[in-house]
Amino acid sequence: MAINYTQIPSPCYVLDEGLLRRNLELIRGVRDEAGIEIIMAFKAFSMWSAFPIVTEYIPRATASSIHEARLAYEEMGAKAHTYSPAYKKEDFPLLLKYSSHITFNSLSQFDQFKADMQAHPEKVSAGLRINPQFSDVKTDLYNPCAPGSRLGIVADALPATLPPQIEGLHFHTLCESSSYDLENTLTAIEERFAPYLKQVKWINMGGGHLMTRTGYDTKHLIDLLKRFREKWQLDIIMEPGSAFAWETGVLVSSVVDVVENSGVKTAILDVSFTAHMPDCLEMPYQPRVVGSQMGAIEGKHIYRLGGNSCLAGDYMEYWSFDNALKPGDKVIFEDMIHYTMVKTTMFNGVPHPAIAIWNDNTGLSIVKEFGYEDYKNRLS
């Protein structure tokens, strides 16, 4: 049963539990068939009210900060695979507590903290992030292998023999990519890092594996991972982010006003692109809207959709509707769960959308609502 939008307050992010479970079943199937470990990346999806659902299928996560590592420890009940571009000395004792693996972005950071790792009473596996200097990602904002990137160590900067405490390598080159993009990356990894693959126990292939997207070749992915694992005798870890929450929910908004300038009609909403859908402006991309078509289509009612902030560029264009929009009409943005809630702000004090879960049997459950105190307490 589809979400009943008449039951949804505006504005509100709504996660569809059935769609989330569909994705989780596919991801678990890939994990089991390929004989690898798949963990969830909080950077794309950290809606912890849904973690009890996630852990039925995938019990562990990756963290990119002290707070994400703590969230995994407290809300998933599991230690995180942790990677950050840099660790602060005052955070490291807690990172050791919350992590099963810690990957370092540089040899200097590893040297700084290797004694802390050795002295820790529980084993924490150490890894290095490598930069294969190759990526199919076209948008530089999301390309971790762009020239001059601060992320990862290039092959020429590594010693011939890795420090004995280093047990793994980590790379991240993809962004909502295919298994064929991963294959190209693995070719570059083998060309540049083959001697190091023989010196470690595990390899973390990072995120960006959009295996739940329609048309993704999961068979090719499974075969690719099996061949690589058998060839190099390595434990493989993958940490997709978008794939978990891909097309699992919506952002429900409402029209507040309709204005016109120079023949351009803008429907002003009770949400903001810059505050509540920042990837639309950063990537950029135009999201789908229920009951509309993208672009200006002759004979339709054509609108920009504008956010309710004072930023001049807080809008996108164009969508075409069968009927004219008026205040009170709902505008539903599709696929607004991954890389959306995690990046929201309270810019301008625009009220933040509520967060809810839709279950086909029990209906809507509001799990979080935001008010003035949430806005006030972010600053002092």
XYZ file of C-alpha atoms in Angstrom:
380
model
C 0.000 0.000 0.000
C 1.353 3.417 -0.957
C 1.793 6.219 1.560
C -1.480 8.015 2.234
C -0.397 11.632 1.818
C -3.634 12.954 3.310
C -2.392 11.682 6.702
C 0.969 13.447 6.480
C 1.508 16.814 8.203
C 3.514 19.401 6.288
C 6.441 19.633 6.195
C 7.580 16.076 6.917
C 10.127 13.497 5.790
C 8.423 10.117 5.509
C 10.370 6.844 5.386
C 8.414 3.933 3.898
C 9.306 0.875 5.980
C 8.312 -1.567 3.247
C 10.600 0.093 0.705
C 13.460 0.169 3.210
C 13.040 -3.556 3.857
C 13.074 -4.208 0.110
C 16.467 -2.519 -0.165
C 17.807 -4.271 2.914
C 16.836 -7.677 1.557
C 18.734 -7.002 -1.664
C 21.815 -5.729 0.163
C 21.835 -8.733 2.499
C 21.513 -11.019 -0.521
C 24.559 -9.460 -2.176
C 26.511 -9.773 1.069
C 25.675 -13.449 1.483
C 26.206 -14.459 -2.164
C 29.508 -12.610 -2.494
C 30.832 -13.781 0.884
C 31.741 -10.262 2.019
C 30.777 -7.824 4.772
C 28.454 -4.906 4.037
C 27.995 -2.138 6.569
C 25.815 0.992 6.499
C 27.288 4.476 6.054
C 25.800 7.030 8.432
C 26.975 9.851 6.166
C 24.014 9.028 3.912
C 21.461 7.668 6.368
C 21.569 8.082 10.139
C 17.867 7.995 11.016
C 18.422 6.006 14.188
C 14.723 5.412 14.804
C 14.955 3.026 11.829
C 18.037 1.182 13.111
C 15.983 -1.641 14.680
C 14.730 -2.395 11.159
C 18.193 -2.083 9.592
C 19.890 -4.371 12.106
C 17.518 -7.221 11.262
C 19.467 -7.402 7.980
C 22.766 -5.516 8.358
C 24.035 -5.220 11.940
C 27.023 -2.878 11.602
C 27.942 0.572 10.329
C 30.779 2.817 9.258
C 31.493 6.136 10.947
C 33.241 9.292 9.770
C 33.432 11.144 13.085
C 33.403 10.703 16.840
C 29.653 11.337 16.948
C 28.838 8.804 14.227
C 31.007 6.209 15.966
C 29.165 6.814 19.223
C 25.796 6.547 17.437
C 26.765 3.120 16.062
C 27.896 1.985 19.497
C 24.817 3.234 21.344
C 21.994 2.791 18.818
C 23.151 -0.231 16.771
C 24.935 -1.963 19.620
C 28.007 -2.556 17.464
C 31.437 -1.012 17.079
C 32.010 1.011 13.932
C 34.464 0.840 11.074
C 35.763 4.380 11.530
C 37.502 6.635 9.026
C 38.049 10.383 9.217
C 40.385 12.697 7.285
C 41.957 13.540 10.646
C 41.580 12.518 14.292
C 41.981 14.854 17.264
C 44.031 13.624 20.207
C 41.269 14.354 22.721
C 38.766 12.248 20.733
C 40.941 9.218 20.165
C 40.333 7.339 23.450
C 36.589 7.313 22.751
C 37.151 6.404 19.107
C 39.032 3.333 20.316
C 36.106 2.469 22.570
C 33.514 2.833 19.811
C 35.456 1.272 16.902
C 36.418 -2.187 15.710
C 38.469 -0.766 12.824
C 40.161 2.623 12.480
C 41.438 3.753 9.104
C 43.994 6.552 8.883
C 44.121 9.106 6.112
C 47.887 9.611 6.389
C 50.974 7.863 7.691
C 51.629 10.804 10.011
C 48.272 10.270 11.734
C 48.973 6.563 12.043
C 52.367 7.325 13.589
C 50.716 9.727 16.036
C 48.205 7.184 17.317
C 49.787 3.749 16.831
C 50.986 3.616 20.437
C 47.447 4.396 21.655
C 46.118 1.520 19.555
C 48.725 -0.906 20.864
C 48.006 0.118 24.466
C 44.230 -0.255 24.112
C 43.038 -3.375 25.985
C 40.802 -4.515 23.095
C 41.979 -5.234 19.582
C 41.216 -2.462 17.051
C 42.278 -3.190 13.487
C 44.273 -0.414 11.789
C 44.038 0.497 8.124
C 45.209 3.142 5.678
C 43.093 4.973 3.145
C 44.652 4.834 -0.304
C 44.020 7.088 -3.288
C 44.173 5.231 -6.627
C 44.177 8.556 -8.501
C 41.258 7.277 -10.558
C 37.528 7.858 -10.334
C 34.575 7.867 -12.726
C 32.810 10.568 -10.664
C 32.265 13.629 -12.851
C 31.251 16.182 -10.179
C 34.388 17.442 -8.413
C 32.479 18.173 -5.198
C 31.960 14.405 -4.854
C 35.198 13.177 -6.443
C 37.650 12.010 -3.764
C 40.356 11.324 -6.354
C 40.432 14.737 -8.021
C 43.967 16.159 -8.436
C 45.214 17.534 -5.146
C 42.630 15.630 -3.111
C 43.236 15.585 0.639
C 41.704 12.104 0.881
C 43.918 9.028 0.898
C 47.559 8.190 0.244
C 48.839 7.794 -3.316
C 50.976 4.744 -4.085
C 54.193 6.727 -4.523
C 53.905 8.045 -0.952
C 53.827 4.588 0.659
C 56.928 2.717 1.833
C 57.711 -0.574 0.087
C 56.672 -2.433 3.236
C 53.685 -1.302 5.250
C 54.018 -0.905 9.041
C 53.287 -4.295 10.639
C 50.303 -2.916 12.570
C 48.478 -2.021 9.332
C 45.991 -4.811 8.584
C 43.829 -3.232 5.918
C 43.438 -0.784 3.067
C 40.479 1.455 2.399
C 39.492 3.291 -0.774
C 36.486 5.353 -1.762
C 36.130 6.460 -5.394
C 32.442 6.078 -6.255
C 29.271 8.153 -6.006
C 25.941 6.480 -6.823
C 27.960 4.359 -9.249
C 27.660 1.024 -11.043
C 29.502 -2.260 -10.594
C 31.337 -1.497 -13.830
C 32.661 1.729 -12.286
C 33.889 -0.373 -9.368
C 35.557 -2.755 -11.810
C 37.444 0.163 -13.360
C 38.571 1.284 -9.916
C 39.756 -2.205 -8.987
C 41.847 -2.286 -12.149
C 43.527 0.949 -11.036
C 43.986 -0.454 -7.509
C 45.690 -3.573 -8.849
C 47.929 -1.541 -11.138
C 49.126 0.793 -8.383
C 48.786 -1.148 -5.139
C 49.301 -4.847 -5.966
C 52.351 -5.222 -3.653
C 50.322 -3.811 -0.755
C 47.313 -6.060 -1.348
C 49.599 -8.945 -0.453
C 50.534 -7.356 2.881
C 47.070 -6.859 4.417
C 44.125 -8.931 5.635
C 41.165 -6.793 4.550
C 40.156 -4.184 2.029
C 37.329 -1.698 2.495
C 35.866 -0.660 -0.874
C 34.069 2.341 0.562
C 30.693 3.601 -0.564
C 28.932 4.767 -3.698
C 27.778 1.271 -4.731
C 24.175 1.980 -5.740
C 23.139 -1.666 -5.886
C 19.468 -0.948 -5.125
C 18.994 1.303 -8.160
C 16.809 -0.140 -10.922
C 19.083 -1.598 -13.597
C 22.122 -2.082 -11.358
C 23.866 -5.332 -12.343
C 24.058 -7.137 -9.010
C 25.206 -10.389 -10.637
C 28.188 -8.611 -12.141
C 28.944 -7.066 -8.735
C 28.803 -10.425 -6.955
C 31.015 -12.118 -9.548
C 33.478 -9.212 -9.433
C 33.747 -9.341 -5.651
C 34.166 -13.111 -5.609
C 36.994 -12.958 -8.150
C 38.805 -10.191 -6.292
C 38.419 -11.908 -2.927
C 39.711 -15.225 -4.236
C 42.566 -13.650 -6.199
C 43.956 -11.627 -3.303
C 42.708 -13.720 -0.366
C 41.290 -10.666 1.370
C 38.250 -10.022 3.518
C 36.136 -7.486 1.628
C 34.113 -4.751 3.314
C 31.707 -2.423 1.518
C 29.940 0.555 3.060
C 27.228 1.840 0.707
C 25.244 4.820 1.883
C 22.646 5.836 -0.673
C 21.829 2.216 -1.511
C 20.229 1.625 1.895
C 17.668 4.429 1.723
C 17.465 4.828 -2.075
C 13.885 5.668 -3.104
C 12.503 4.774 0.312
C 10.640 7.944 1.144
C 9.547 11.487 0.436
C 9.557 15.041 1.692
C 6.008 16.337 1.984
C 5.639 20.114 1.652
C 2.848 22.596 1.057
C 2.377 25.663 -1.112
C 2.305 28.843 0.996
C 2.033 31.406 -1.807
C 2.342 31.766 -5.575
C 4.178 34.808 -6.954
C 4.896 35.942 -10.515
C 7.726 38.053 -11.915
C 8.565 38.594 -15.600
C 6.177 35.840 -16.558
C 7.788 33.310 -14.191
C 5.468 31.768 -11.609
C 7.032 30.506 -8.387
C 5.210 28.372 -5.850
C 6.748 29.230 -2.483
C 6.776 26.206 -0.179
C 7.059 25.618 3.561
C 10.429 23.912 2.998
C 13.776 25.144 1.694
C 16.124 23.675 -0.895
C 19.188 25.136 0.785
C 18.123 24.037 4.280
C 16.222 20.793 3.663
C 17.341 19.502 0.236
C 20.900 20.858 -0.103
C 22.128 18.175 -2.523
C 19.681 19.516 -5.115
C 21.701 22.733 -5.222
C 25.133 21.203 -4.596
C 25.118 18.292 -7.055
C 22.977 19.812 -8.645
C 19.955 17.726 -9.616
C 16.231 18.245 -10.062
C 14.161 15.940 -7.845
C 10.992 14.259 -9.019
C 7.718 15.673 -7.717
C 4.594 13.514 -7.427
C 1.954 14.468 -9.997
C 4.224 16.672 -12.103
C 6.637 16.462 -15.008
C 10.108 17.980 -15.088
C 10.653 20.878 -17.436
C 8.429 23.533 -18.976
C 5.776 21.710 -20.995
C 3.488 23.728 -23.237
C -0.161 23.532 -22.220
C 0.657 22.690 -18.592
C 0.834 24.901 -15.508
C 4.544 25.691 -15.183
C 6.242 26.690 -11.938
C 9.510 27.222 -10.275
C 9.417 25.752 -6.778
C 10.863 28.127 -4.213
C 12.053 27.662 -0.671
C 10.831 29.721 2.256
C 14.198 31.321 3.053
C 15.711 34.659 2.119
C 18.459 33.135 -0.047
C 17.829 34.417 -3.572
C 18.874 31.119 -5.118
C 16.649 28.972 -2.911
C 14.574 27.657 -5.815
C 14.672 25.213 -8.718
C 12.984 25.152 -12.120
C 10.811 23.992 -13.816
C 7.985 21.573 -13.077
C 4.758 21.263 -15.070
C 1.438 20.415 -13.386
C -1.944 19.502 -14.828
C -3.706 21.875 -12.426
C -2.774 25.305 -11.149
C -1.103 25.341 -7.726
C -2.674 27.284 -4.895
C -1.872 27.838 -1.212
C -2.483 24.692 0.810
C -1.719 22.257 -2.032
C 0.770 19.557 -1.105
C 3.984 19.182 -3.121
C 5.699 15.838 -2.547
C 9.391 15.486 -3.391
C 10.399 11.893 -4.131
C 13.527 10.060 -2.922
C 14.348 12.467 -0.103
C 15.664 10.176 2.636
C 19.318 9.436 1.758
C 21.812 12.329 1.832
C 18.967 14.687 2.745
C 18.090 14.572 6.444
C 21.783 14.129 7.289
C 22.656 17.442 5.594
C 19.782 19.658 6.706
C 20.252 22.947 8.519
C 18.053 25.440 10.356
C 19.187 28.337 8.187
C 17.003 31.426 8.574
C 15.077 29.640 11.311
C 12.842 28.042 8.695
C 10.952 25.335 10.626
C 12.547 21.938 10.128
C 10.360 19.150 8.686
C 9.158 16.436 11.038
C 10.434 12.861 10.592
C 8.036 9.936 10.275
C 7.874 6.251 9.341
C 5.066 4.821 7.244
C 4.062 1.192 7.796
C 1.487 -0.351 5.457
C -0.261 -2.095 8.345
C -0.126 0.505 11.097
C 0.010 3.724 9.090
C 2.021 6.810 10.040
C 4.257 7.161 13.087
C 5.772 10.587 13.778
C 9.150 9.927 15.399
C 10.498 13.482 15.648
C 9.099 16.989 15.503
C 11.213 20.141 15.631
C 10.441 23.471 17.232
C 11.906 26.761 18.355
C 14.088 25.176 21.041
C 15.830 22.996 18.451
C 16.673 26.094 16.456
C 17.729 28.122 19.501
C 19.887 25.390 21.028
C 22.046 24.939 17.933
C 23.715 28.268 18.706
C 24.212 30.401 21.780
